[in-house]
Coordinates of C-alpha atoms in Angstrom, one line a residue:
Chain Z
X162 CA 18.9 12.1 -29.5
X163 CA 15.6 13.4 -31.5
X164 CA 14.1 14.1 -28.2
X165 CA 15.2 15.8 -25.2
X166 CA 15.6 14.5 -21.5
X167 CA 16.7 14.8 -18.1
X168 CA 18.7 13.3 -15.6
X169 CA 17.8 13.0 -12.3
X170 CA 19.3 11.8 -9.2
X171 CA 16.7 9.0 -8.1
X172 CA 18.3 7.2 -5.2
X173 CA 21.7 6.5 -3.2
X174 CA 22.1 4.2 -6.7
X175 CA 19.6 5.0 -9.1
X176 CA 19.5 7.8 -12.2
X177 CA 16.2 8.3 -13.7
X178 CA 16.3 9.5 -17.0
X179 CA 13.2 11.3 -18.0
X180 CA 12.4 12.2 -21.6
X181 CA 10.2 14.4 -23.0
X182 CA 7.1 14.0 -25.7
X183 CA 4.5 12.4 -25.6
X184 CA 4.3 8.7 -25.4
X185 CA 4.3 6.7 -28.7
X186 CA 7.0 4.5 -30.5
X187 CA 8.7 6.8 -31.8
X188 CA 10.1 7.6 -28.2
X189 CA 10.0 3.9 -27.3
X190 CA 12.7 3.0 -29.9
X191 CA 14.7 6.1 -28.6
X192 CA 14.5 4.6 -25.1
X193 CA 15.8 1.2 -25.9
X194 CA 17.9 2.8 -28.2
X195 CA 19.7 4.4 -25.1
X196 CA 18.9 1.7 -22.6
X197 CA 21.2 -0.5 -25.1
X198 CA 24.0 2.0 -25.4
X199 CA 24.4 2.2 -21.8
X200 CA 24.1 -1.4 -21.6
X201 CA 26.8 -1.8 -24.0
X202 CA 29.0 1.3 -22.1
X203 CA 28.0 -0.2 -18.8
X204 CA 28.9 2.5 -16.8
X205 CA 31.0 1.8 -13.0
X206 CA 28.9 -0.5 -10.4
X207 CA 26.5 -0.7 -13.5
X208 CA 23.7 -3.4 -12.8
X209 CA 20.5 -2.8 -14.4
X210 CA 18.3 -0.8 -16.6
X211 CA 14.4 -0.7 -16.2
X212 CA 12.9 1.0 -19.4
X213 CA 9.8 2.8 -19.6
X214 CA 7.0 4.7 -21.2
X215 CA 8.8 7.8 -20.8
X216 CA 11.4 6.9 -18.7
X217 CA 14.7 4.9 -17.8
X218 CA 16.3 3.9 -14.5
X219 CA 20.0 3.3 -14.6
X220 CA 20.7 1.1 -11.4
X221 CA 24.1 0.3 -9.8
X222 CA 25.7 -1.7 -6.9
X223 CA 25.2 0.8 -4.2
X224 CA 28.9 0.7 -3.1
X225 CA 30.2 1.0 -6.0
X226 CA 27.5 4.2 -7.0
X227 CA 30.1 7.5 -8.3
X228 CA 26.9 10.0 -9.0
X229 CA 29.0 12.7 -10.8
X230 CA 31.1 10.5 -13.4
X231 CA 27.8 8.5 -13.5
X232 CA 25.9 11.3 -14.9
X233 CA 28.3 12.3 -17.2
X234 CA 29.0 9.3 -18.6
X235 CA 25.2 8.2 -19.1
X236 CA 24.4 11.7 -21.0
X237 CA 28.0 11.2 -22.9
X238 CA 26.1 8.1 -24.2
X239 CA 22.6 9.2 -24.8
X240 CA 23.8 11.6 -26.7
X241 CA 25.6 9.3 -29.4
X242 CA 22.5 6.9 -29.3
X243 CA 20.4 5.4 -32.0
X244 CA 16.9 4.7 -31.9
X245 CA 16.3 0.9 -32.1
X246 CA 15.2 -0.7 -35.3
X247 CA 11.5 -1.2 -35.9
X248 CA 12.5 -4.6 -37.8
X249 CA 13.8 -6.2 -34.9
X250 CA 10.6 -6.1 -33.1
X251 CA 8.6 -10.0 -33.2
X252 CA 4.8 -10.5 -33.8
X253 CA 3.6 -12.8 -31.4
X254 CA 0.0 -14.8 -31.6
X255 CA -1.9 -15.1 -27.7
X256 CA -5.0 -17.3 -28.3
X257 CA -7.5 -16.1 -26.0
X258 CA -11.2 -18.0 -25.6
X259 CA -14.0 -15.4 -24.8
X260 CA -16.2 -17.8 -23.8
X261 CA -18.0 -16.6 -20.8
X262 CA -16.6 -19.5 -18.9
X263 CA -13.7 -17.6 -18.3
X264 CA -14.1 -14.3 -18.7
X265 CA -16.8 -13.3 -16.2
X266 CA -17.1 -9.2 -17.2
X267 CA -17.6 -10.2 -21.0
X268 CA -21.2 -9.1 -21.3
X269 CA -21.1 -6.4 -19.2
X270 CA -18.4 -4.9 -20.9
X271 CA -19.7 -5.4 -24.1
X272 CA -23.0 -3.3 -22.5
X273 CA -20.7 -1.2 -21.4
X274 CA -19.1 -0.2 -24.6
X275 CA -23.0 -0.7 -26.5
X276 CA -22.0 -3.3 -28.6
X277 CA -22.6 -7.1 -29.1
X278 CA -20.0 -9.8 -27.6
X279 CA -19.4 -10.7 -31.1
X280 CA -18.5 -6.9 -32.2
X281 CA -16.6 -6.8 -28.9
X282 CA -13.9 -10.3 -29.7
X283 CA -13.7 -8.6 -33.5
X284 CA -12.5 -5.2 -32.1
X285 CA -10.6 -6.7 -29.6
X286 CA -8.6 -9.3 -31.3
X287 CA -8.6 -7.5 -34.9
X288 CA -6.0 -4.7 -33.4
X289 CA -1.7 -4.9 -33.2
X290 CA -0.8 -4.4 -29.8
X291 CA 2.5 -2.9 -29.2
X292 CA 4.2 -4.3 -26.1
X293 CA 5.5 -1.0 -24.1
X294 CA 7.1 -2.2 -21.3
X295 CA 6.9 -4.4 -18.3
X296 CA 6.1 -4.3 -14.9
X297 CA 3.3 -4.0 -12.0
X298 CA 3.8 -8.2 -12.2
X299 CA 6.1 -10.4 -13.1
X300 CA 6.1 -10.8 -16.8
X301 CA 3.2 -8.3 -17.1
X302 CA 2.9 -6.4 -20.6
X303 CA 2.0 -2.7 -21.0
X304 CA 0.2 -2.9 -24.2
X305 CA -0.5 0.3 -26.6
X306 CA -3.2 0.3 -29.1
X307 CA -6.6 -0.3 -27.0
X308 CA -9.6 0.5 -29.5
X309 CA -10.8 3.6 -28.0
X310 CA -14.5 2.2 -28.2
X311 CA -13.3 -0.3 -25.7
X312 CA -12.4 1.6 -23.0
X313 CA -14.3 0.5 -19.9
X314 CA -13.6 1.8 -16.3
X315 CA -12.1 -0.8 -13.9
X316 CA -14.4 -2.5 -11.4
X317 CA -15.6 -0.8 -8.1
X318 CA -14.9 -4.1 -6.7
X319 CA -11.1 -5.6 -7.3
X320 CA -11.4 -8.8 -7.4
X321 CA -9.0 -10.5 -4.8
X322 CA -8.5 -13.5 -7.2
X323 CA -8.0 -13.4 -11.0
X324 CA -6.4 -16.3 -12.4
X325 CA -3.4 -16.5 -14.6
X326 CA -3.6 -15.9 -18.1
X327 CA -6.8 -13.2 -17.6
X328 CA -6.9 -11.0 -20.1
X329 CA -8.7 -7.8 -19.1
X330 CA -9.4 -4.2 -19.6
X331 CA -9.0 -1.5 -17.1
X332 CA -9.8 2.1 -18.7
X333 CA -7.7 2.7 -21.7
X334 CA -5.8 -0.4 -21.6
X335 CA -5.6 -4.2 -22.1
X336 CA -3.1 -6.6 -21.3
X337 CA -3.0 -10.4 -19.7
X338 CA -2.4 -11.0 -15.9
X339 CA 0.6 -13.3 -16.2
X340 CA 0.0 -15.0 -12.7
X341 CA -2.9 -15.3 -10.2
X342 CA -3.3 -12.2 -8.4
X343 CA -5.8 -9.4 -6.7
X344 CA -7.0 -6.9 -9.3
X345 CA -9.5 -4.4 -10.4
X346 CA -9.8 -4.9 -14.3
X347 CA -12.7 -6.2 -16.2
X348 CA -11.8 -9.6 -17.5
X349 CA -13.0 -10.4 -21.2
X350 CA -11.0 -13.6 -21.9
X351 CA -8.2 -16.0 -20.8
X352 CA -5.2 -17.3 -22.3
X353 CA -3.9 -21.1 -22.1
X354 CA -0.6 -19.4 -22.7
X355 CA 2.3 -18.9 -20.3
X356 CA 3.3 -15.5 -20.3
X357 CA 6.3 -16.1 -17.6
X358 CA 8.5 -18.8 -18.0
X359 CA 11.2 -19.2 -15.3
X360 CA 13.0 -21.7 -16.9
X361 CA 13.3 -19.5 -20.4
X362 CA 15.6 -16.1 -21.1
X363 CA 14.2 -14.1 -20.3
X364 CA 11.5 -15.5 -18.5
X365 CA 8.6 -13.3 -20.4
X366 CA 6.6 -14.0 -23.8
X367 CA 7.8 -10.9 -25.1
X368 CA 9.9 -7.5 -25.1
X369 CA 9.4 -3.8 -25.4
X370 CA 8.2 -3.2 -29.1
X371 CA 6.9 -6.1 -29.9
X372 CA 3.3 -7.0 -31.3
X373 CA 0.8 -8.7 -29.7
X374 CA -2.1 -10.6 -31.5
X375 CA -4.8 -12.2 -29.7
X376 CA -6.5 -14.9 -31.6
X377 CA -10.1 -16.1 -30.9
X378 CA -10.4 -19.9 -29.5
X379 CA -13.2 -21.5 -28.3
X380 CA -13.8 -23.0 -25.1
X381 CA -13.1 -26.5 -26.0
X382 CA -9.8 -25.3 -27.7
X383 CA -9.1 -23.2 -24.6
X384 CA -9.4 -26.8 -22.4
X385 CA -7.5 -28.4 -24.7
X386 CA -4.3 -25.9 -25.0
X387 CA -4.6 -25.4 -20.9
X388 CA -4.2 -29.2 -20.3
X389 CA -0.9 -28.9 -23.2
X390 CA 0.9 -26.3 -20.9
X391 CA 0.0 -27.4 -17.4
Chain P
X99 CA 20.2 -35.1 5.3
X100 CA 17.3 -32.4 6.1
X101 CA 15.1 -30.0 8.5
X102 CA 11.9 -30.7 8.7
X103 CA 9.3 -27.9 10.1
X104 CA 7.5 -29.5 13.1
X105 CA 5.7 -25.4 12.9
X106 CA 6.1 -23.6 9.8
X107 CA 5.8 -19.9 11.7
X108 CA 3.8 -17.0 10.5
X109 CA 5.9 -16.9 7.0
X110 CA 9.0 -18.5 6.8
X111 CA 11.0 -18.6 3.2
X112 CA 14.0 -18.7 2.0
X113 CA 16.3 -15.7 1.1
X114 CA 19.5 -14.5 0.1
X115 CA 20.5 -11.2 -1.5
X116 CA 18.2 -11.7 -3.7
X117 CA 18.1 -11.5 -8.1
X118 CA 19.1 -8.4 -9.7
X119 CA 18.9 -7.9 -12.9
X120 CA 15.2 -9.0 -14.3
X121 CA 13.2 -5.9 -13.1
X122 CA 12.6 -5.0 -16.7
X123 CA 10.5 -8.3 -16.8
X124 CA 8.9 -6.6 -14.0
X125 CA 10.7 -9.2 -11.5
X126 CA 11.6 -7.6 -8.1
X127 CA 14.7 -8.2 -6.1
X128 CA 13.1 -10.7 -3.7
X129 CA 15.5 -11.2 -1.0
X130 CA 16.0 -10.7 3.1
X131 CA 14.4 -7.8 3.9
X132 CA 17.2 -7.1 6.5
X133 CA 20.3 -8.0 4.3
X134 CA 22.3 -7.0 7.6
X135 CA 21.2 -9.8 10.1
X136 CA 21.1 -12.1 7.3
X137 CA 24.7 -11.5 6.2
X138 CA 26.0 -12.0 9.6
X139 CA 24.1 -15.5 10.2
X140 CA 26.2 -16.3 7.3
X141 CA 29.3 -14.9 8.7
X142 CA 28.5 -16.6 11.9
X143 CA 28.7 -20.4 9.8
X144 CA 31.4 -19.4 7.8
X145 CA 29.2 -19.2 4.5
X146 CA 29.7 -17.0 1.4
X147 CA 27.7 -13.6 2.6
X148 CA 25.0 -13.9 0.5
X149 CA 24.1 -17.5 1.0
X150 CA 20.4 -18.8 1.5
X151 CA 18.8 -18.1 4.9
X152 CA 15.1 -18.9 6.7
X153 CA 13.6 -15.5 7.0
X154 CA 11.6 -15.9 10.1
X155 CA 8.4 -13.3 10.4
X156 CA 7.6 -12.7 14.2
X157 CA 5.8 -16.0 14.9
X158 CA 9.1 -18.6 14.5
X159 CA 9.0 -22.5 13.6
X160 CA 9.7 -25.3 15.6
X161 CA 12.3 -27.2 13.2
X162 CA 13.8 -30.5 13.5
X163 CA 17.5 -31.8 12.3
X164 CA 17.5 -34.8 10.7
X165 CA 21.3 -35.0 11.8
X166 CA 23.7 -33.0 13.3
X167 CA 24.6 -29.6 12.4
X168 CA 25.8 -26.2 12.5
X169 CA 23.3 -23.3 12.5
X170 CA 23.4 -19.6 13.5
X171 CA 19.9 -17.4 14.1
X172 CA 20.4 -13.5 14.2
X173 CA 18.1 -10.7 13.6
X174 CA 15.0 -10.2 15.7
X175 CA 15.6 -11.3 19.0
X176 CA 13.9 -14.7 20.0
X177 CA 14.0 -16.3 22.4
X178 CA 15.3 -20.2 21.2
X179 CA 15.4 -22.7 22.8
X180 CA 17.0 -26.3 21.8
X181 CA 14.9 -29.6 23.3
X182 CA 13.7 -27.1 25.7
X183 CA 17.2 -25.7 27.1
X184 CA 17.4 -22.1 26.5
X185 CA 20.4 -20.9 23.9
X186 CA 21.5 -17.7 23.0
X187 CA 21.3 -16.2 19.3
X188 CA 24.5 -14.7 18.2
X189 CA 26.9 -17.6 18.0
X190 CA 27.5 -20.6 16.1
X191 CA 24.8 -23.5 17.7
X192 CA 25.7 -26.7 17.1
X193 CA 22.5 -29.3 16.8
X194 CA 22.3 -32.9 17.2
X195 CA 20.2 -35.1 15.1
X196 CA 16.9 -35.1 16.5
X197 CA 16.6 -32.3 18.0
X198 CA 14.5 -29.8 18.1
X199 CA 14.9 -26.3 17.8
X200 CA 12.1 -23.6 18.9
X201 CA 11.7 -19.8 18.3
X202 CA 9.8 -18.4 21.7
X203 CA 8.7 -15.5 22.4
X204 CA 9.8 -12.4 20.0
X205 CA 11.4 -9.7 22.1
X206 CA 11.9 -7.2 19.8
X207 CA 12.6 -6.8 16.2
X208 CA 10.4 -8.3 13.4
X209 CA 12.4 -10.9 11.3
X210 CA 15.6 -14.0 12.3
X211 CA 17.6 -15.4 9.9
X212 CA 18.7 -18.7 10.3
X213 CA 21.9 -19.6 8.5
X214 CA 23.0 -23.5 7.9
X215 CA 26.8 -25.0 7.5
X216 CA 25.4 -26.7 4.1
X217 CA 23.5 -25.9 1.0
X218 CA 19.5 -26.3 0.3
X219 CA 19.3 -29.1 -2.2
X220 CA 16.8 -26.9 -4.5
X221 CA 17.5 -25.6 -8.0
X222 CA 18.9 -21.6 -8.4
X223 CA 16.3 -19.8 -10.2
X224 CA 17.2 -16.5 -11.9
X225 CA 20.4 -16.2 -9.8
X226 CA 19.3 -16.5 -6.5
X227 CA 17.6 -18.8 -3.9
X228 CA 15.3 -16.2 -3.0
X229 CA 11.2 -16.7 -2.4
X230 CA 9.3 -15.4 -5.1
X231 CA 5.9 -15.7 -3.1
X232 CA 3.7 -13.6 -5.6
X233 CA 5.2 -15.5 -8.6
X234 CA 5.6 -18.9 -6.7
X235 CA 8.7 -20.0 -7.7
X236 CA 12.3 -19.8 -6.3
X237 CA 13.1 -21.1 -2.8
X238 CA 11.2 -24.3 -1.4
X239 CA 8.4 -24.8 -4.2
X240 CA 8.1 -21.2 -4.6
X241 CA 6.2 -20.4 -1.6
X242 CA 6.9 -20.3 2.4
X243 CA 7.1 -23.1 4.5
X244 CA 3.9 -25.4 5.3
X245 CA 4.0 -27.7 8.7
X246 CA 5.5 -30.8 7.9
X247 CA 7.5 -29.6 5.0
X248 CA 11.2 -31.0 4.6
X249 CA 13.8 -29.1 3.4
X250 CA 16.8 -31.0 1.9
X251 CA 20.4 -30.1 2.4
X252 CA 23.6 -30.6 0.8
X253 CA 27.4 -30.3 1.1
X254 CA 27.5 -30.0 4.7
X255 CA 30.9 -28.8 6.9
X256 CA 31.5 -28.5 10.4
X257 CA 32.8 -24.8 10.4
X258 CA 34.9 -23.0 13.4
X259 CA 32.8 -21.6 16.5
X260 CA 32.3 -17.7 16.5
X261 CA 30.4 -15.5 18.0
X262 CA 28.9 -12.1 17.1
X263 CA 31.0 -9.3 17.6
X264 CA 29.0 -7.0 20.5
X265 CA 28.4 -4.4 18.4
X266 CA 26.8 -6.4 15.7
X267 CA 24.1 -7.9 18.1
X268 CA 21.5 -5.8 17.2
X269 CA 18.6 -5.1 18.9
X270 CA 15.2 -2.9 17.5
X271 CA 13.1 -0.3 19.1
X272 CA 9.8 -0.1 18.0
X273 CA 10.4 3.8 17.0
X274 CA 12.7 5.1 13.9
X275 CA 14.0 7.6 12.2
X276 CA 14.5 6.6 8.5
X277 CA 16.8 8.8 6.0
X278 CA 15.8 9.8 2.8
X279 CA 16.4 11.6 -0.3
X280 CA 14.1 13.2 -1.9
X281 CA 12.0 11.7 -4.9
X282 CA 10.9 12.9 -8.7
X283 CA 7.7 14.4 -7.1
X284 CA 9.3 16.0 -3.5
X285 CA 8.4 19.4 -5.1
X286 CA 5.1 19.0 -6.7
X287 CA 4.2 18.9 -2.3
X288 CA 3.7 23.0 -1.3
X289 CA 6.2 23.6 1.7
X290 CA 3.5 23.2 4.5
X291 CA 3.0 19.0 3.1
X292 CA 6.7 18.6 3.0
X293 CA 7.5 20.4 6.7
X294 CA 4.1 17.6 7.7
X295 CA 5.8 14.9 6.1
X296 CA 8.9 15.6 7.9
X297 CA 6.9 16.2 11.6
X298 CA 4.6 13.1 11.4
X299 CA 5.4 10.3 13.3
X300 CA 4.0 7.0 11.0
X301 CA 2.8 4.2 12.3
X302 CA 3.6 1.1 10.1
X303 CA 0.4 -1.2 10.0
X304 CA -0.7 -4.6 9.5
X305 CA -1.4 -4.1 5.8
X306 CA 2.4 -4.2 5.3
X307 CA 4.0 -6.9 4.1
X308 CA 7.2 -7.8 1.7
X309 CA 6.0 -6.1 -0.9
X310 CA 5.6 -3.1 0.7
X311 CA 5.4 -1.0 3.9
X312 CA 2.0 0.6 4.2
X313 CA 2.0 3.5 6.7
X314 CA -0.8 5.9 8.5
X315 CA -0.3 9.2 9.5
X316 CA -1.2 12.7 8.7
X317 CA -2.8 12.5 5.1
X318 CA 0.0 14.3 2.0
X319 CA -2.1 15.3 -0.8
X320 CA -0.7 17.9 -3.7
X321 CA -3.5 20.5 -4.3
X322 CA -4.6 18.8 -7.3
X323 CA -3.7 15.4 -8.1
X324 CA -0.7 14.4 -10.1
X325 CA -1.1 12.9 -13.9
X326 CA 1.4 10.5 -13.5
X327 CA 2.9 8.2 -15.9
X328 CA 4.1 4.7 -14.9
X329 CA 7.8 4.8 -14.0
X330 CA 10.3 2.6 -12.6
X331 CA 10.7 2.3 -8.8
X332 CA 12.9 0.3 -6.5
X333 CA 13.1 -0.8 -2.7
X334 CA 13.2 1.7 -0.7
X335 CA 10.4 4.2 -3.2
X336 CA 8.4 5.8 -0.9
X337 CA 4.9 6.3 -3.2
X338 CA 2.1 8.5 -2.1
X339 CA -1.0 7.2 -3.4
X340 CA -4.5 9.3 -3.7
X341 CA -4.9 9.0 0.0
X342 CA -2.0 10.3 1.2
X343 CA -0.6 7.8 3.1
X344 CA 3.0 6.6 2.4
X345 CA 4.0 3.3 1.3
X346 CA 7.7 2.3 1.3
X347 CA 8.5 -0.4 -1.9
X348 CA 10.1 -3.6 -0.2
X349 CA 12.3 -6.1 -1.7
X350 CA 9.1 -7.8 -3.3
X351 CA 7.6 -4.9 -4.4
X352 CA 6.4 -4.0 -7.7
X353 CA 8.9 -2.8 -10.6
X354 CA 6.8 0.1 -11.9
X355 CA 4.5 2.2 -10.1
X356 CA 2.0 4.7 -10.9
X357 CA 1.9 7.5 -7.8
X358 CA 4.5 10.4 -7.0
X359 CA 7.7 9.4 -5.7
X360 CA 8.3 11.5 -2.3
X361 CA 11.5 10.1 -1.3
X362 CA 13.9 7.0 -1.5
X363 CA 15.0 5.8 1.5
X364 CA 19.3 5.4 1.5
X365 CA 20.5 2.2 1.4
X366 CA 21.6 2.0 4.6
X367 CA 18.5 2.2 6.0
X368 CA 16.9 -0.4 4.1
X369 CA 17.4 -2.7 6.8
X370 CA 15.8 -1.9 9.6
X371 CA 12.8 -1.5 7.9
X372 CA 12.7 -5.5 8.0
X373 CA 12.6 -5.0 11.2
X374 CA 9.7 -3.6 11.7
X375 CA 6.3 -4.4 11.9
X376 CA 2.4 -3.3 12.7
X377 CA 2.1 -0.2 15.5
X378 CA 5.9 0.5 15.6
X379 CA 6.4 4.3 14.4
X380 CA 8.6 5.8 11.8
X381 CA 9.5 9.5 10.8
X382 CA 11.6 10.4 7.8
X383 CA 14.9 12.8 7.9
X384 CA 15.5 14.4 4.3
X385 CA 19.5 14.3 4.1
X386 CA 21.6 14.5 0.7
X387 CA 23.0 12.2 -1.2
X388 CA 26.8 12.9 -0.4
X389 CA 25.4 11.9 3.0
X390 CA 24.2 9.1 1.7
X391 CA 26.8 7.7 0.4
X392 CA 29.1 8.4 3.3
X393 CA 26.6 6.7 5.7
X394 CA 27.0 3.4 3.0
X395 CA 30.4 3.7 3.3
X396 CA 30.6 3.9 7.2
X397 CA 28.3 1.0 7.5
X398 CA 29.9 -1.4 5.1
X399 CA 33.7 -0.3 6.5
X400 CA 32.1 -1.0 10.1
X401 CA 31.0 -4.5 9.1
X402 CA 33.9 -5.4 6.8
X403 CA 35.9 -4.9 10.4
X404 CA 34.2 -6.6 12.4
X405 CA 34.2 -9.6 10.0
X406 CA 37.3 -9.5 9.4
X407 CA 39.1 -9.4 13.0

């Protein structure tokens, strides 16, 4: 292991393994690198691993939760682990319409960040997004790789609405709200794209190191795709 | 072959022990939020433990059988009553068709389970039967139960007549003491917040719901905030946001979170916090996690017993 950790009891059934360095790919192919190994080791009462920026919880069946061989084992195995391979990560297009239609905070932020709507959709759509890891909803995706002349500050006002499919920006980050729910980013766009499928496995668009694209559609392309998938 | 909701109640959904296993897709247990009551409801129709329940939130339904059938309610105490004839909870209740059963008044406590001899006719999403309400899906349509919905059943059996064992009829105060262990960010807290956090008696409030138990109390701030980086968390997380005041992750709570991590409460104690609800008062014991463990064990051996005599 290039970079060093630590365990740490987290709960009656929980370790949390915390690494150190700052957070960039690198780290994230060391992290799924170990999350896999223990996956593969699957350590006693072993259910579920929850990967991270800088993190990993390891998470057993309570009852069956032996702390001390636990530890041991898990640091046995991050020890002999590999980082992931970079080629195994997809590229995945999200077609997003800007149209002010649906993406109410468009000019504002584009004020915000002094530069045209047009300059705004380049910047936004021209960059690789690296999928980080998942969370806060249901197939939400922590995307790295925000142009830094983009960052806006949420709103002072969450909204208690957004739909699904919102693509926003809330300080130094972007990313698609993959169902309808209360929140404070600016919204810039919406996708016709499903980014949780319960039917599929697993159930979101994408994984931990994958790329993200968003490609420009227009409004009439955007009613078009949304009536496909609905 | 059905129930049909003549009252839907405040929320009522449909759990079981809910999915594990998807939280890296930022999917959350879902689930009873009192796996105890729940498990004996199924105990009480002969069912597998962790079959699909109606998780009944303070104000019950008034529910109709479509034909007759075995049911068991447990959990917050209700008072029920069947075409108006009082029965007690506890015990195997047999129902005829067309009858009607009504929660009453709640005596104490916060959520019933109601266990059926038969299936739900509804598909298994992600392992489990369990209510997704943020996501919509999972359970009846994905959401709880509207007046005048129907919910089909399947494969149904007349099982043998029990009754709760005594010491399994639980019944809740309105004031707790929950155990925990202490979280990633116990010691970033100077030793006056922690002895405050262990002294205040919380009051739970009406801002809490199955995502998560929002409490009010004495304000716990570190002396600067914490740069944190989003991290895993799991029921039972208790997060202190900017304001200081605690909120305890519930079974539908969020997969990652952002604010320090004070404690976790043990699993054991998971289960009363379904049990409570706005104004009731909470205070937290630290204890270790050999105690922990050892209060799991007790709990499960206890239960396991009872069942099993």
């Amino acid at each position: 292991m290039a970079f060093n950790y630590q365990l740490f009891i987290n709960s009656d059934h929980s370790i949390l393994i915390e690494f150190e360095g700052d957070i960039s790919e690198n780290l994230l192919r060391y992290i799924l690198g170990a999350a896999e190994s223990i996956h593969n080791k699957s350590p006693t009462g072993f259910i579920e691993l929850v990967p991270a920026y800088n993190s990993l919880l390891v998470i057993f069946e309570p009852l069956e939760f032996q702390p001390e061989q636990a530890l041991s084992q898990i640091k046995t195995t991050i020890e002999q682990a590999k980082p992931v391979n970079a080629g195994s990560s997809r590229t995945i297009e999200i077609p997003v319409c800007y149209d002010v239609r649906v993406a109410p905070d468009i000019d504002y932020v584009a004020d915000y960040c002094g530069m045209t709507v047009e300059e705004l959709i380049e910047a936004h759509s021209s960059q690789n997004y690296t999928v980080y890891m998942l969370g806060f909803l249901p197939g939400f995706l922590y995307l790295g790789g925000l142009d830094e002349r983009l960052h806006c500050p949420r709103r002072d006002n969450p909204r208690t609405k957004i739909e699904a499919g919102s693509v926003g920006i809330g300080g130094s980050q972007t990313g698609v709200y993959p169902i309808a729910s209360p929140g404070g980013w600016q919204i810039i766009g919406r996708t016709p794209t499903t980014m949780l499928d319960i039917e599929q496995s697993p159930p979101s668009i994408a994984n931990p190191l994958d790329n993200i694209r968003f490609v420009p559609i227009s409004y009439e392309e955007f009613k078009k795709l949304s009536e496909a998938t609905a | 072959m059905s129930i049909r909701f003549i009252k839907a109640g405040l929320q009522t959904s449909l759990q079981d022990l809910g999915r594990a296993g998807f939280r890296r897709y930022g999917i959350p247990n879902n689930g009873a939020l009192d796996p105890v009551s729940l498990q004996i409801a199924n105990w009480l129709v002969s069912k597998p433990l962790n079959s699909a329940c109606l998780e009944i939130t303070q104000a019950g339904p008034v529910i109709e059988f479509t034909q007759d059938m075995a049911i068991a309610v447990t959990g917050a105490h209700f008072e029920l009553s069947i075409d108006d004839i009082p029965v007690d909870m506890h015990q195997t209740l047999l129902v005829n068709k067309g009858e009607q059963l009504t929660f009453g008044k709640l005596v104490n406590g916060a959520r019933a389970y109601l266990a059926f001899a038969a299936d739900p006719d509804l598909p298994i999403i992600m392992n489990s039967f369990s209510t997704n309400l943020m996501a919509n899906f999972g359970g009846f349509e994905g959401r709880a139960f509207n007046n005048n919905d129907t919910l089909n059943l399947k494969s149904f059996f007349m099982p043998e007549a029990k009754v709760t064992p005594k010491e399994l009829q639980l019944q809740f105060g309105d004031n707790y003491q929950i155990r925990f262990i202490k979280g990633r960010e116990w010691s970033c807290f100077s030793k006056d917040m922690q002895q405050q956090f262990l002294q205040t008696a919380y009051q739970v409030t009406s801002q809490s719901n199955r995502m998560g138990m929002r409490l009010k109390g004495s304000a716990l701030k570190t002396e600067k905030p914490l740069s944190m980086t989003t991290a895993p968390i799991t029921p039972g997380t208790i997060q202190m946001p900017t304001d200081g005041q605690p909120i305890i992750t519930l079974a539908d709570g969020q997969a990652t979170g952002g604010y320090p991590r004070v404690g976790q409460v043990i699993t054991t104690d998971l289960s009363v916090l379904g049990q409570l609800k706005a104004n009731d008062s909470i205070s937290f014991q630290e204890i270790d996690l050999i105690d922990a463990l050892n209060l799991l064990c007790q709990k499960n051996d206890f239960i396991n017993r009872l069942f099993n005599n």
